[in-house]
Tab-separated table of C-alpha atoms in Angstrom:
chain	number	residue	atom	x	y	z
L	1	UNK	CA	-8.903	-2.577	18.144
L	2	UNK	CA	-7.770	0.078	20.133
L	3	UNK	CA	-4.503	1.980	18.897
L	4	UNK	CA	-2.538	4.569	20.011
L	5	UNK	CA	-0.616	6.893	17.187
L	6	UNK	CA	1.963	9.344	17.985
L	7	UNK	CA	4.088	11.443	19.272
L	8	UNK	CA	4.331	13.605	16.211
L	9	UNK	CA	2.001	14.380	13.157
L	10	UNK	CA	3.416	14.195	9.805
L	11	UNK	CA	1.943	16.287	6.830
L	12	UNK	CA	-1.916	15.330	8.077
L	13	UNK	CA	-1.069	11.821	7.606
L	14	UNK	CA	-2.160	10.591	11.353
L	15	UNK	CA	-5.378	12.732	10.765
L	16	UNK	CA	-6.142	10.568	7.945
L	17	UNK	CA	-5.320	7.305	9.725
L	18	UNK	CA	-7.806	8.272	12.638
L	19	UNK	CA	-10.401	9.027	10.190
L	20	UNK	CA	-10.031	6.188	8.259
L	21	UNK	CA	-9.512	3.648	10.785
L	22	UNK	CA	-12.348	5.022	12.967
L	23	UNK	CA	-14.557	4.489	10.191
L	24	UNK	CA	-13.734	0.960	9.915
L	25	UNK	CA	-14.592	0.335	13.713
L	26	UNK	CA	-11.329	0.958	15.405
L	27	UNK	CA	-10.834	3.316	18.194
L	28	UNK	CA	-7.490	5.374	17.728
L	29	UNK	CA	-6.130	8.247	19.730
L	30	UNK	CA	-3.423	10.507	18.099
L	31	UNK	CA	-1.368	12.944	20.096
L	32	UNK	CA	1.606	15.343	18.855
L	33	UNK	CA	4.141	16.287	21.527
L	34	UNK	CA	6.900	17.232	19.157
L	35	UNK	CA	6.281	20.646	17.307
L	36	UNK	CA	4.526	20.015	13.982
L	37	UNK	CA	1.806	21.470	12.216
L	38	UNK	CA	-1.618	20.285	12.841
L	39	UNK	CA	-4.708	21.910	10.441
L	40	UNK	CA	-7.760	23.058	12.110
L	41	UNK	CA	-9.903	20.242	12.505
L	42	UNK	CA	-7.609	17.549	12.802
L	43	UNK	CA	-8.156	14.610	15.383
L	44	UNK	CA	-4.551	14.781	16.257
L	45	UNK	CA	-4.255	16.011	19.921
L	46	UNK	CA	-1.487	18.775	20.434
L	47	UNK	CA	-0.127	17.971	23.896
L	48	UNK	CA	3.177	18.878	25.805
L	49	UNK	CA	5.316	16.013	26.696
L	50	UNK	CA	4.373	15.547	30.420
L	51	UNK	CA	0.674	15.353	29.817
L	52	UNK	CA	1.333	12.855	27.055
L	53	UNK	CA	3.082	10.682	29.448
L	54	UNK	CA	-0.125	10.702	31.686
L	55	UNK	CA	-2.084	10.109	28.634
L	56	UNK	CA	-0.073	7.001	27.822
L	57	UNK	CA	0.249	5.584	31.652
L	58	UNK	CA	-3.979	6.038	31.649
L	59	UNK	CA	-4.558	4.202	28.383
L	60	UNK	CA	-1.783	1.598	27.662
L	61	UNK	CA	-2.979	-1.315	29.577
L	62	UNK	CA	-6.174	-1.112	27.221
L	63	UNK	CA	-4.450	-0.502	23.965
L	64	UNK	CA	-3.768	-3.402	21.470
L	65	UNK	CA	-1.676	-1.242	18.799
L	66	UNK	CA	1.300	1.068	19.264
L	67	UNK	CA	1.832	2.643	16.238
L	68	UNK	CA	5.080	5.181	16.598
L	69	UNK	CA	6.274	7.878	14.597
L	70	UNK	CA	9.821	9.280	13.146
L	71	UNK	CA	11.872	7.007	15.474
L	72	UNK	CA	10.722	9.550	18.449
L	73	UNK	CA	10.357	8.788	21.965
L	74	UNK	CA	8.299	11.091	24.499
L	75	UNK	CA	9.152	8.673	27.615
L	76	UNK	CA	12.886	7.852	27.430
L	77	UNK	CA	11.749	4.666	25.354
L	78	UNK	CA	9.727	3.262	28.389
L	79	UNK	CA	6.470	3.472	25.924
L	80	UNK	CA	8.667	0.993	23.729
L	81	UNK	CA	9.506	-1.231	26.469
L	82	UNK	CA	6.048	-1.408	27.770
L	83	UNK	CA	5.032	-2.437	24.140
L	84	UNK	CA	7.389	-5.065	24.165
L	85	UNK	CA	7.092	-6.495	27.526
L	86	UNK	CA	3.312	-6.737	27.312
L	87	UNK	CA	3.471	-8.433	23.588
L	88	UNK	CA	1.224	-5.352	21.690
L	89	UNK	CA	1.687	-4.957	18.574
L	90	UNK	CA	4.245	-2.258	17.949
L	91	UNK	CA	5.565	-0.441	14.622
L	92	UNK	CA	7.879	2.394	14.112
L	93	UNK	CA	6.958	4.568	11.203
L	94	UNK	CA	9.861	6.138	9.139
L	95	UNK	CA	9.219	9.095	7.028
L	96	UNK	CA	12.827	9.764	5.368
L	97	UNK	CA	15.234	11.994	7.089
L	98	UNK	CA	15.546	10.171	10.033
L	99	UNK	CA	16.952	7.059	8.588
L	100	UNK	CA	18.458	8.130	5.325
L	101	UNK	CA	22.349	8.237	5.560
L	102	UNK	CA	24.441	10.267	2.698
L	103	UNK	CA	26.596	7.034	2.240
L	104	UNK	CA	23.572	4.270	1.568
L	105	UNK	CA	21.328	7.152	-0.494
L	106	UNK	CA	24.291	7.823	-2.915
L	107	UNK	CA	25.071	4.261	-3.052
L	108	UNK	CA	21.504	3.690	-4.653
L	109	UNK	CA	20.922	7.106	-6.335
L	110	UNK	CA	23.726	9.374	-7.614
L	111	UNK	CA	21.883	12.430	-7.349
L	112	UNK	CA	21.323	11.952	-3.893
L	113	UNK	CA	24.681	13.469	-3.539
L	114	UNK	CA	23.304	16.839	-4.338
L	115	UNK	CA	20.778	16.979	-1.714
L	116	UNK	CA	22.816	18.452	1.328
L	117	UNK	CA	20.155	17.122	3.749
L	118	UNK	CA	21.234	14.318	5.840
L	119	UNK	CA	21.389	13.560	9.554
L	120	UNK	CA	24.815	12.295	10.973
L	121	UNK	CA	25.000	8.492	10.204
L	122	UNK	CA	25.825	8.011	13.979
L	123	UNK	CA	22.642	9.856	14.895
L	124	UNK	CA	20.479	7.612	12.796
L	125	UNK	CA	22.060	4.482	14.471
L	126	UNK	CA	21.694	5.615	18.023
L	127	UNK	CA	17.953	6.339	17.362
L	128	UNK	CA	17.567	3.032	15.443
L	129	UNK	CA	19.517	1.004	18.047
L	130	UNK	CA	17.257	2.317	20.751
L	131	UNK	CA	14.015	0.866	18.983
L	132	UNK	CA	15.450	-2.598	17.193
L	133	UNK	CA	14.585	-5.476	18.411
L	134	UNK	CA	12.195	-4.214	21.003
L	135	UNK	CA	10.120	-2.867	17.788
L	136	UNK	CA	10.342	-5.642	15.194
L	137	UNK	CA	8.777	-4.209	12.146
L	138	UNK	CA	8.267	-0.610	10.473
L	139	UNK	CA	6.224	1.044	8.082
L	140	UNK	CA	7.510	3.326	5.121
L	141	UNK	CA	5.917	5.368	2.275
L	142	UNK	CA	8.039	3.987	-0.341
L	143	UNK	CA	10.974	1.697	-1.465
L	144	UNK	CA	13.211	4.664	-1.487
L	145	UNK	CA	12.909	4.756	2.434
L	146	UNK	CA	12.450	0.713	2.914
L	147	UNK	CA	16.292	0.714	1.522
L	148	UNK	CA	17.446	2.198	4.481
L	149	UNK	CA	15.627	0.294	6.892
L	150	UNK	CA	16.490	-3.210	5.460
L	151	UNK	CA	19.605	-3.747	7.635
L	152	UNK	CA	17.729	-3.204	10.793
L	153	UNK	CA	14.062	-4.645	10.556
L	154	UNK	CA	12.611	-8.106	10.023
L	155	UNK	CA	9.394	-6.996	8.290
L	156	UNK	CA	9.048	-3.724	6.360
L	157	UNK	CA	5.624	-2.448	5.073
L	158	UNK	CA	5.522	0.029	2.469
L	159	UNK	CA	2.319	2.018	2.869
L	160	UNK	CA	1.731	5.102	0.616
L	161	UNK	CA	0.830	8.241	1.617
L	162	UNK	CA	-2.869	9.042	2.086
L	163	UNK	CA	-4.783	11.764	0.904
L	164	UNK	CA	-8.676	12.832	1.555
L	165	UNK	CA	-9.708	12.980	-2.013
L	166	UNK	CA	-12.922	15.308	-0.746
L	167	UNK	CA	-10.592	18.075	-0.222
L	168	UNK	CA	-8.897	17.843	-3.676
L	169	UNK	CA	-11.326	18.318	-6.794
L	170	UNK	CA	-9.371	17.966	-10.029
L	171	UNK	CA	-9.103	20.947	-12.571
L	172	UNK	CA	-8.197	19.223	-16.072
L	173	UNK	CA	-8.372	22.525	-17.975
L	174	UNK	CA	-5.380	22.992	-20.467
L	175	UNK	CA	-3.851	26.260	-20.882
L	176	UNK	CA	-2.527	27.874	-24.141
L	177	UNK	CA	0.466	29.146	-21.826
L	178	UNK	CA	1.347	26.370	-19.618
L	179	UNK	CA	1.921	27.567	-15.994
L	180	UNK	CA	4.509	25.399	-14.601
L	181	UNK	CA	4.585	25.162	-10.891
L	182	UNK	CA	7.402	23.611	-8.468
L	183	UNK	CA	7.039	22.846	-5.058
L	184	UNK	CA	10.261	24.665	-3.946
L	185	UNK	CA	9.539	23.730	0.055
L	186	UNK	CA	12.644	22.083	1.412
L	187	UNK	CA	14.392	23.424	-1.752
L	188	UNK	CA	18.004	21.628	-0.949
L	189	UNK	CA	16.045	18.296	-0.548
L	190	UNK	CA	14.237	18.848	-3.805
L	191	UNK	CA	16.567	20.258	-6.137
L	192	UNK	CA	15.194	23.822	-6.482
L	193	UNK	CA	18.476	25.419	-7.937
L	194	UNK	CA	18.444	22.983	-10.889
L	195	UNK	CA	14.586	23.498	-11.360
L	196	UNK	CA	15.379	27.188	-11.731
L	197	UNK	CA	18.420	26.866	-13.833
L	198	UNK	CA	16.445	24.801	-16.439
L	199	UNK	CA	13.586	27.235	-16.458
L	200	UNK	CA	15.939	29.667	-17.296
L	201	UNK	CA	17.473	27.374	-20.125
L	202	UNK	CA	13.552	27.283	-21.416
L	203	UNK	CA	13.234	31.219	-21.404
L	204	UNK	CA	16.941	31.781	-23.302
L	205	UNK	CA	15.160	28.920	-26.024
L	206	UNK	CA	12.015	31.302	-26.404
L	207	UNK	CA	9.547	28.644	-25.071
L	208	UNK	CA	6.310	30.245	-24.029
L	209	UNK	CA	5.301	29.430	-20.382
L	210	UNK	CA	4.674	30.761	-16.995
L	211	UNK	CA	6.667	29.691	-13.889
L	212	UNK	CA	5.799	29.860	-10.296
L	213	UNK	CA	7.557	28.610	-7.364
L	214	UNK	CA	6.081	27.798	-3.977
L	215	UNK	CA	8.092	28.776	-1.001
L	216	UNK	CA	6.171	30.330	1.789
L	217	UNK	CA	2.846	30.050	1.095
L	218	UNK	CA	0.043	28.814	3.374
L	219	UNK	CA	-1.602	25.173	2.686
L	220	UNK	CA	-4.529	27.044	1.113
L	221	UNK	CA	-2.739	29.498	-1.041
L	222	UNK	CA	-0.042	26.546	-2.196
L	223	UNK	CA	-3.554	24.320	-3.287
L	224	UNK	CA	-4.995	27.423	-5.151
L	225	UNK	CA	-1.601	27.723	-7.116
L	226	UNK	CA	-1.417	23.743	-7.703
L	227	UNK	CA	-5.123	23.793	-8.967
L	228	UNK	CA	-4.287	26.445	-11.769
L	229	UNK	CA	-1.204	24.469	-12.638
L	230	UNK	CA	-0.561	23.042	-15.882
L	231	UNK	CA	2.770	20.939	-15.121
L	232	UNK	CA	3.914	20.480	-11.387
L	233	UNK	CA	7.735	19.594	-10.715
L	234	UNK	CA	8.293	18.103	-7.111
L	235	UNK	CA	11.770	16.930	-6.497
L	236	UNK	CA	14.546	15.986	-8.620
L	237	UNK	CA	17.092	14.472	-6.183
L	238	UNK	CA	16.051	11.667	-3.586
L	239	UNK	CA	14.390	9.319	-5.927
L	240	UNK	CA	10.776	9.031	-4.913
L	241	UNK	CA	7.632	11.230	-5.037
L	242	UNK	CA	6.120	13.030	-2.008
L	243	UNK	CA	3.034	14.686	-0.862
L	244	UNK	CA	3.496	17.560	-3.269
L	245	UNK	CA	3.118	14.655	-6.149
L	246	UNK	CA	0.410	13.204	-4.554
L	247	UNK	CA	-1.830	16.514	-4.067
L	248	UNK	CA	-0.809	17.514	-7.774
L	249	UNK	CA	-2.068	14.068	-9.126
L	250	UNK	CA	-5.280	14.585	-7.108
L	251	UNK	CA	-5.800	17.602	-8.894
L	252	UNK	CA	-5.354	16.046	-12.009
L	253	UNK	CA	-1.805	17.639	-12.895
L	254	UNK	CA	0.890	16.034	-14.984
L	255	UNK	CA	3.609	15.682	-12.467
L	256	UNK	CA	7.637	15.642	-12.844
L	257	UNK	CA	9.728	13.990	-10.353
L	258	UNK	CA	12.909	12.010	-10.249
L	259	UNK	CA	11.923	8.203	-9.494
L	260	UNK	CA	14.834	5.776	-8.565
L	261	UNK	CA	14.732	3.068	-11.412
L	262	UNK	CA	14.195	0.078	-8.627
L	263	UNK	CA	11.299	2.365	-7.215
L	264	UNK	CA	9.756	2.604	-10.555
L	265	UNK	CA	10.273	-0.921	-11.511
L	266	UNK	CA	8.085	-1.779	-8.581
L	267	UNK	CA	5.136	0.434	-9.559
L	268	UNK	CA	3.863	-0.566	-12.865
L	269	UNK	CA	1.408	2.256	-13.894
L	270	UNK	CA	2.757	4.962	-11.811
L	271	UNK	CA	1.947	8.087	-14.128
L	272	UNK	CA	4.561	10.322	-13.220
L	273	UNK	CA	7.266	11.602	-15.699
L	274	UNK	CA	10.522	10.638	-14.101
L	275	UNK	CA	13.404	13.588	-14.596
L	276	UNK	CA	16.420	14.341	-13.005
L	277	UNK	CA	18.620	17.499	-13.464
L	278	UNK	CA	20.039	16.135	-16.856
L	279	UNK	CA	16.789	15.485	-18.153
L	280	UNK	CA	14.405	18.095	-16.675
L	281	UNK	CA	14.642	20.150	-19.807
L	282	UNK	CA	13.778	17.508	-22.294
L	283	UNK	CA	10.803	16.340	-19.889
L	284	UNK	CA	9.557	19.722	-19.606
L	285	UNK	CA	9.819	20.704	-23.295
L	286	UNK	CA	7.751	17.613	-24.472
L	287	UNK	CA	5.156	18.534	-21.795
L	288	UNK	CA	4.940	22.235	-22.629
L	289	UNK	CA	4.451	21.310	-26.549
L	290	UNK	CA	1.762	18.430	-25.795
L	291	UNK	CA	-1.390	19.500	-24.363
L	292	UNK	CA	-2.912	16.205	-25.058
L	293	UNK	CA	-0.224	14.531	-23.349
L	294	UNK	CA	-0.413	16.871	-20.392
L	295	UNK	CA	-4.215	16.152	-20.285
L	296	UNK	CA	-3.774	12.422	-20.617
L	297	UNK	CA	-1.227	11.949	-17.459
L	298	UNK	CA	-3.545	14.433	-15.547
L	299	UNK	CA	-6.353	12.234	-15.821
L	300	UNK	CA	-4.238	9.173	-15.232
L	301	UNK	CA	-2.809	10.891	-12.053
L	302	UNK	CA	-6.349	11.310	-10.493
L	303	UNK	CA	-7.216	7.996	-11.018
L	304	UNK	CA	-3.752	6.546	-9.782
L	305	UNK	CA	-4.427	8.716	-6.462
L	306	UNK	CA	-7.766	7.350	-6.322
L	307	UNK	CA	-6.639	3.783	-6.294
L	308	UNK	CA	-3.565	4.079	-4.392
L	309	UNK	CA	-3.717	6.925	-1.824
L	310	UNK	CA	-7.230	7.452	-0.868
L	311	UNK	CA	-8.115	7.461	2.933
L	312	UNK	CA	-10.307	4.486	2.830
L	313	UNK	CA	-7.577	2.119	0.723
L	314	UNK	CA	-4.827	3.248	3.088
L	315	UNK	CA	-6.909	2.839	6.589
L	316	UNK	CA	-7.768	-0.836	5.460
L	317	UNK	CA	-4.254	-1.688	4.823
L	318	UNK	CA	-3.224	-0.290	7.871
L	319	UNK	CA	-5.933	-2.132	10.089
L	320	UNK	CA	-4.380	-5.131	8.083
L	321	UNK	CA	-0.974	-4.346	8.836
L	322	UNK	CA	-2.019	-4.327	12.604
L	323	UNK	CA	-3.757	-7.621	12.229
L	324	UNK	CA	-0.836	-9.334	10.319
L	325	UNK	CA	1.662	-8.426	12.898
L	326	UNK	CA	-0.806	-9.667	15.760
L	327	UNK	CA	-0.467	-13.225	13.717
L	328	UNK	CA	2.994	-12.808	13.735
L	329	UNK	CA	3.210	-12.205	17.440
L	330	UNK	CA	1.040	-14.844	18.510
L	331	UNK	CA	3.110	-17.449	16.235
L	332	UNK	CA	0.418	-18.149	13.839
L	333	UNK	CA	2.501	-16.976	10.903
L	334	UNK	CA	6.033	-17.533	10.850
L	335	UNK	CA	8.473	-14.584	11.499
L	336	UNK	CA	10.102	-14.259	7.628
L	337	UNK	CA	11.983	-11.270	6.649
L	338	UNK	CA	9.731	-9.446	4.114
L	339	UNK	CA	9.127	-6.274	2.233
L	340	UNK	CA	5.484	-5.978	1.842
L	341	UNK	CA	3.951	-3.608	-0.649
L	342	UNK	CA	0.625	-2.254	0.021
L	343	UNK	CA	-0.395	-1.420	-3.651
L	344	UNK	CA	-3.814	-0.578	-4.592
L	345	UNK	CA	-5.934	-3.525	-3.990
L	346	UNK	CA	-2.565	-5.659	-3.793
L	347	UNK	CA	-0.315	-6.964	-0.976
L	348	UNK	CA	2.849	-7.743	-2.783
L	349	UNK	CA	5.609	-9.423	-0.950
L	350	UNK	CA	9.538	-9.011	-1.933
L	351	UNK	CA	12.364	-11.008	-0.232
L	352	UNK	CA	14.670	-9.454	2.273
L	353	UNK	CA	18.185	-10.049	3.059
L	354	UNK	CA	18.729	-8.397	6.444
L	355	UNK	CA	22.491	-9.193	6.152
L	356	UNK	CA	23.190	-7.773	3.222
L	357	UNK	CA	20.186	-4.977	3.281
L	358	UNK	CA	19.048	-6.291	-0.004
L	359	UNK	CA	15.342	-5.966	-1.172
L	360	UNK	CA	14.430	-8.767	-4.189
L	361	UNK	CA	13.399	-6.899	-7.137
L	362	UNK	CA	11.210	-9.376	-8.119
L	363	UNK	CA	7.943	-10.006	-6.150
L	364	UNK	CA	7.940	-13.208	-3.971
L	365	UNK	CA	4.128	-13.228	-3.956
L	366	UNK	CA	1.113	-11.148	-5.029
L	367	UNK	CA	-2.095	-11.442	-3.309
L	368	UNK	CA	-5.252	-9.243	-3.707
L	369	UNK	CA	-6.142	-7.506	-0.418
L	370	UNK	CA	-9.236	-6.276	1.004
L	371	UNK	CA	-8.429	-2.609	1.144
L	372	UNK	CA	-9.844	-1.464	-2.318
L	373	UNK	CA	-13.018	-3.647	-1.669
L	374	UNK	CA	-13.766	-2.109	1.916
L	375	UNK	CA	-13.456	1.150	0.310
L	376	UNK	CA	-16.262	0.276	-1.752
L	377	UNK	CA	-18.694	-1.358	0.561
L	378	UNK	CA	-18.304	-4.259	2.923
L	379	UNK	CA	-17.345	-7.162	0.400
L	380	UNK	CA	-13.977	-8.815	0.070
L	381	UNK	CA	-13.018	-10.543	-3.206
L	382	UNK	CA	-10.427	-12.933	-3.353
L	383	UNK	CA	-8.589	-14.860	-5.901
L	384	UNK	CA	-7.468	-18.205	-6.003
L	385	UNK	CA	-4.043	-18.866	-3.892
L	386	UNK	CA	-3.538	-21.819	-6.158
L	387	UNK	CA	-5.143	-23.047	-9.388
L	388	UNK	CA	-4.914	-26.159	-11.554
L	389	UNK	CA	-6.754	-27.162	-14.656
L	390	UNK	CA	-6.440	-30.786	-15.563
L	391	UNK	CA	-7.559	-32.381	-18.946
L	392	UNK	CA	-9.306	-35.627	-18.224
L	393	UNK	CA	-8.364	-36.872	-21.780
L	394	UNK	CA	-4.501	-36.713	-20.957
L	395	UNK	CA	-4.728	-38.138	-17.425
L	396	UNK	CA	-5.175	-41.897	-16.664
L	397	UNK	CA	-5.683	-41.286	-13.240
L	398	UNK	CA	-8.876	-38.636	-13.369
L	399	UNK	CA	-12.642	-39.680	-13.328
L	400	UNK	CA	-13.993	-39.427	-16.703
L	401	UNK	CA	-12.939	-37.160	-19.328
L	402	UNK	CA	-14.401	-33.858	-18.207
L	403	UNK	CA	-11.664	-30.953	-17.405
L	404	UNK	CA	-11.325	-30.684	-13.795
L	405	UNK	CA	-10.086	-27.453	-11.988
L	406	UNK	CA	-8.521	-27.728	-8.261
L	407	UNK	CA	-8.355	-24.423	-6.618
L	408	UNK	CA	-8.308	-22.905	-3.153
L	409	UNK	CA	-8.330	-19.518	-1.416
L	410	UNK	CA	-6.581	-18.164	1.616
L	411	UNK	CA	-9.180	-16.859	3.889
L	412	UNK	CA	-6.421	-15.507	6.295
L	413	UNK	CA	-6.675	-12.481	3.688
L	414	UNK	CA	-10.028	-11.703	5.591
L	415	UNK	CA	-9.389	-9.956	8.803
L	416	UNK	CA	-10.486	-11.710	11.860
L	417	UNK	CA	-11.543	-8.554	13.036
L	418	UNK	CA	-14.689	-9.012	10.834
L	419	UNK	CA	-16.898	-11.518	10.849
L	420	UNK	CA	-18.534	-13.471	7.499
L	421	UNK	CA	-22.056	-12.518	6.890
L	422	UNK	CA	-22.235	-14.286	3.741
L	423	UNK	CA	-19.935	-15.868	1.070
L	424	UNK	CA	-20.755	-16.499	-2.917
L	425	UNK	CA	-18.364	-18.521	-5.283
L	426	UNK	CA	-18.247	-17.005	-8.864
L	427	UNK	CA	-17.031	-18.396	-11.848
L	428	UNK	CA	-17.382	-17.745	-15.651
L	429	UNK	CA	-18.030	-20.957	-18.051
L	430	UNK	CA	-18.699	-21.251	-21.471
L	431	UNK	CA	-20.975	-24.467	-20.097
L	432	UNK	CA	-24.199	-22.433	-20.043
L	433	UNK	CA	-26.727	-25.273	-20.317
L	434	UNK	CA	-25.406	-27.533	-17.405
L	435	UNK	CA	-24.843	-27.501	-13.584
L	436	UNK	CA	-21.266	-27.684	-12.491
L	437	UNK	CA	-20.364	-30.056	-9.662
L	438	UNK	CA	-18.054	-28.898	-6.930
L	439	UNK	CA	-16.074	-31.452	-4.612
L	440	UNK	CA	-14.220	-30.691	-1.566
L	441	UNK	CA	-10.586	-31.903	-1.834
L	442	UNK	CA	-9.873	-34.032	1.150
L	443	UNK	CA	-6.087	-34.087	1.180
L	444	UNK	CA	-3.364	-31.557	0.553
L	445	UNK	CA	-1.954	-30.764	-2.510
L	446	UNK	CA	0.353	-28.570	-4.773
L	447	UNK	CA	0.494	-27.340	-8.558
L	448	UNK	CA	3.987	-29.390	-9.205
L	449	UNK	CA	2.491	-33.050	-8.403
L	450	UNK	CA	-1.028	-32.532	-10.047
L	451	UNK	CA	-0.260	-34.462	-13.254
L	452	UNK	CA	1.212	-37.334	-11.894
L	453	UNK	CA	-1.342	-37.673	-8.526
L	454	UNK	CA	-4.125	-35.969	-7.683
L	455	UNK	CA	-5.490	-35.621	-4.265
L	456	UNK	CA	-8.745	-37.440	-3.409
L	457	UNK	CA	-11.803	-35.472	-3.419
L	458	UNK	CA	-15.182	-36.516	-1.722
L	459	UNK	CA	-17.276	-38.918	-3.564
L	460	UNK	CA	-20.376	-36.932	-3.377
L	461	UNK	CA	-20.774	-33.336	-4.631
L	462	UNK	CA	-20.677	-30.472	-1.989
L	463	UNK	CA	-22.901	-28.669	-4.428
L	464	UNK	CA	-23.587	-27.918	-7.849
L	465	UNK	CA	-23.049	-24.398	-9.453
L	466	UNK	CA	-26.007	-23.044	-11.430
L	467	UNK	CA	-25.925	-20.307	-13.918
L	468	UNK	CA	-27.012	-16.691	-12.860
L	469	UNK	CA	-30.393	-15.515	-14.216
L	470	UNK	CA	-28.788	-12.259	-15.148
L	471	UNK	CA	-25.445	-13.562	-16.645
L	472	UNK	CA	-25.947	-16.841	-17.999
L	473	UNK	CA	-22.401	-17.104	-18.325
L	474	UNK	CA	-21.694	-16.624	-14.656
L	475	UNK	CA	-22.118	-19.484	-12.308
L	476	UNK	CA	-22.920	-18.908	-8.590
L	477	UNK	CA	-22.682	-21.231	-5.540
L	478	UNK	CA	-23.476	-19.819	-1.862
L	479	UNK	CA	-20.805	-21.183	0.447
L	480	UNK	CA	-20.804	-19.076	3.476
L	481	UNK	CA	-20.440	-22.339	5.942
L	482	UNK	CA	-17.537	-23.553	3.754
L	483	UNK	CA	-15.933	-19.969	3.800
L	484	UNK	CA	-16.231	-19.971	7.692
L	485	UNK	CA	-14.497	-23.456	7.932
L	486	UNK	CA	-11.869	-22.661	5.827
L	487	UNK	CA	-10.930	-19.239	7.818
L	488	UNK	CA	-11.557	-21.320	11.321
L	489	UNK	CA	-9.436	-24.399	10.085
L	490	UNK	CA	-6.822	-22.973	7.455
L	491	UNK	CA	-4.615	-26.350	7.836
L	492	UNK	CA	-7.492	-28.327	6.479
L	493	UNK	CA	-8.402	-25.770	3.850
L	494	UNK	CA	-7.631	-28.070	0.532
L	495	UNK	CA	-10.018	-26.143	-1.633
L	496	UNK	CA	-12.501	-27.478	-4.073
L	497	UNK	CA	-12.521	-29.299	-7.286
L	498	UNK	CA	-14.891	-28.145	-10.224
L	499	UNK	CA	-15.857	-30.586	-13.054
L	500	UNK	CA	-16.596	-28.828	-16.089
L	501	UNK	CA	-14.762	-26.954	-19.202
L	502	UNK	CA	-13.645	-23.646	-19.273
L	503	UNK	CA	-13.756	-22.356	-15.974
L	504	UNK	CA	-12.881	-18.682	-16.273
L	505	UNK	CA	-12.021	-16.041	-13.633
L	506	UNK	CA	-12.973	-17.624	-10.205
L	507	UNK	CA	-13.653	-15.424	-7.328
L	508	UNK	CA	-15.041	-15.840	-3.877
L	509	UNK	CA	-16.941	-12.865	-2.986
L	510	UNK	CA	-17.479	-12.536	0.927
L	511	UNK	CA	-19.610	-9.961	2.746
L	512	UNK	CA	-18.148	-8.905	6.158
L	513	UNK	CA	-19.064	-6.733	9.249
L	514	UNK	CA	-17.147	-5.772	12.390
L	515	UNK	CA	-17.625	-8.018	15.153
């Protein structure tokens, strides 16, 4: 795909997107015409507004995806209109302040009232009204920001912040006199006055530690200080973690940050200690006095960032978002309001009520994504999108008395940007000495009907699975032609039926390559 991104760089994120998407075979051009920090060596081109308009006019007809940033226009919204009129994939990426209204923030989070960092609500509405419905979908970095766009957009993609881990080497050393570092840049937004007050309370209590507050340091200086830290405090007010937390976790540091309860609920495994101005003293006291806990949280933080924030993971999620929007615009996928969380190796869908601006707390569906697998190479590993195990002894209509496992895979999970090179179906089974017959399922089915009525299967097995020479408990079946058929004709993909006992952990492993 040919992708345009701009018109502003956000803390190096566009640079990460360009590099990550380019590694996946996409052609990406990113521009910044608004004042912003662009690090040396960045792939983002700094350009004045008039020249950006010329660039846009020269490349727009050949561009497949328009990924706009911060609700900003550089061409009096004409770039939005072009993408809409020519039915191109178009998304707006929001980052926080440009859509965070004080009224909505305080409703969801009582500590937001202390932020003193809000745009006028009328300005927010004017900006958003110029975007929707021309741009029907948006991207946000977390569920805190998703809440402010829920009344407006039909589809919201929650895409975590990206970080280039090669530039962030962890330091797990534990000091006897802990160094506490607070990222006090944007202090009013982060609640720095409450951090300073808590630090003074700890000193008066006679607790031994050192404290540094980042303020005017250069990026390299700030990184050096964070690398020496034993505890890092990000923000205490807005309700989610930002880039300072991601960088600290990448360096192997335990992080304290205020995470709104609904945000935390949707992020199992997040190794951040959540604290607010009222609980910061207790949280710090515990970490100062427990070096083992600091070490455990630091190690878990690095692992979390590797799984959820690395550039390859985020880039492959972003490529999927573009493909998903293309499917919606082409009518292949229905327009259903939803919030999709790109979380590690998962794509988790939540219900969205645009009238009440409510996002469901529980997931509607949870699918294995290709992002994690692409980061490891050129393989996609799919779990079944439906599975039902039928014990032949209990069903009068089943053929024979052997256990039968019906399952299918959703091949739309594999982006059409890639071709299928080969596919292998893999299961575990205690049936080590026998072959496992695999039958094609001929008609549609769902798990609710299976005990009373099973779908027809082919009379002759498609093939029989054999145990792996290396691992006798693993059974393998090469099924490249079947996988290609399932992707090309998804409506007729009714899956397969396996005859044999104790089928475990079925997976479809697909090798892919760029077209």
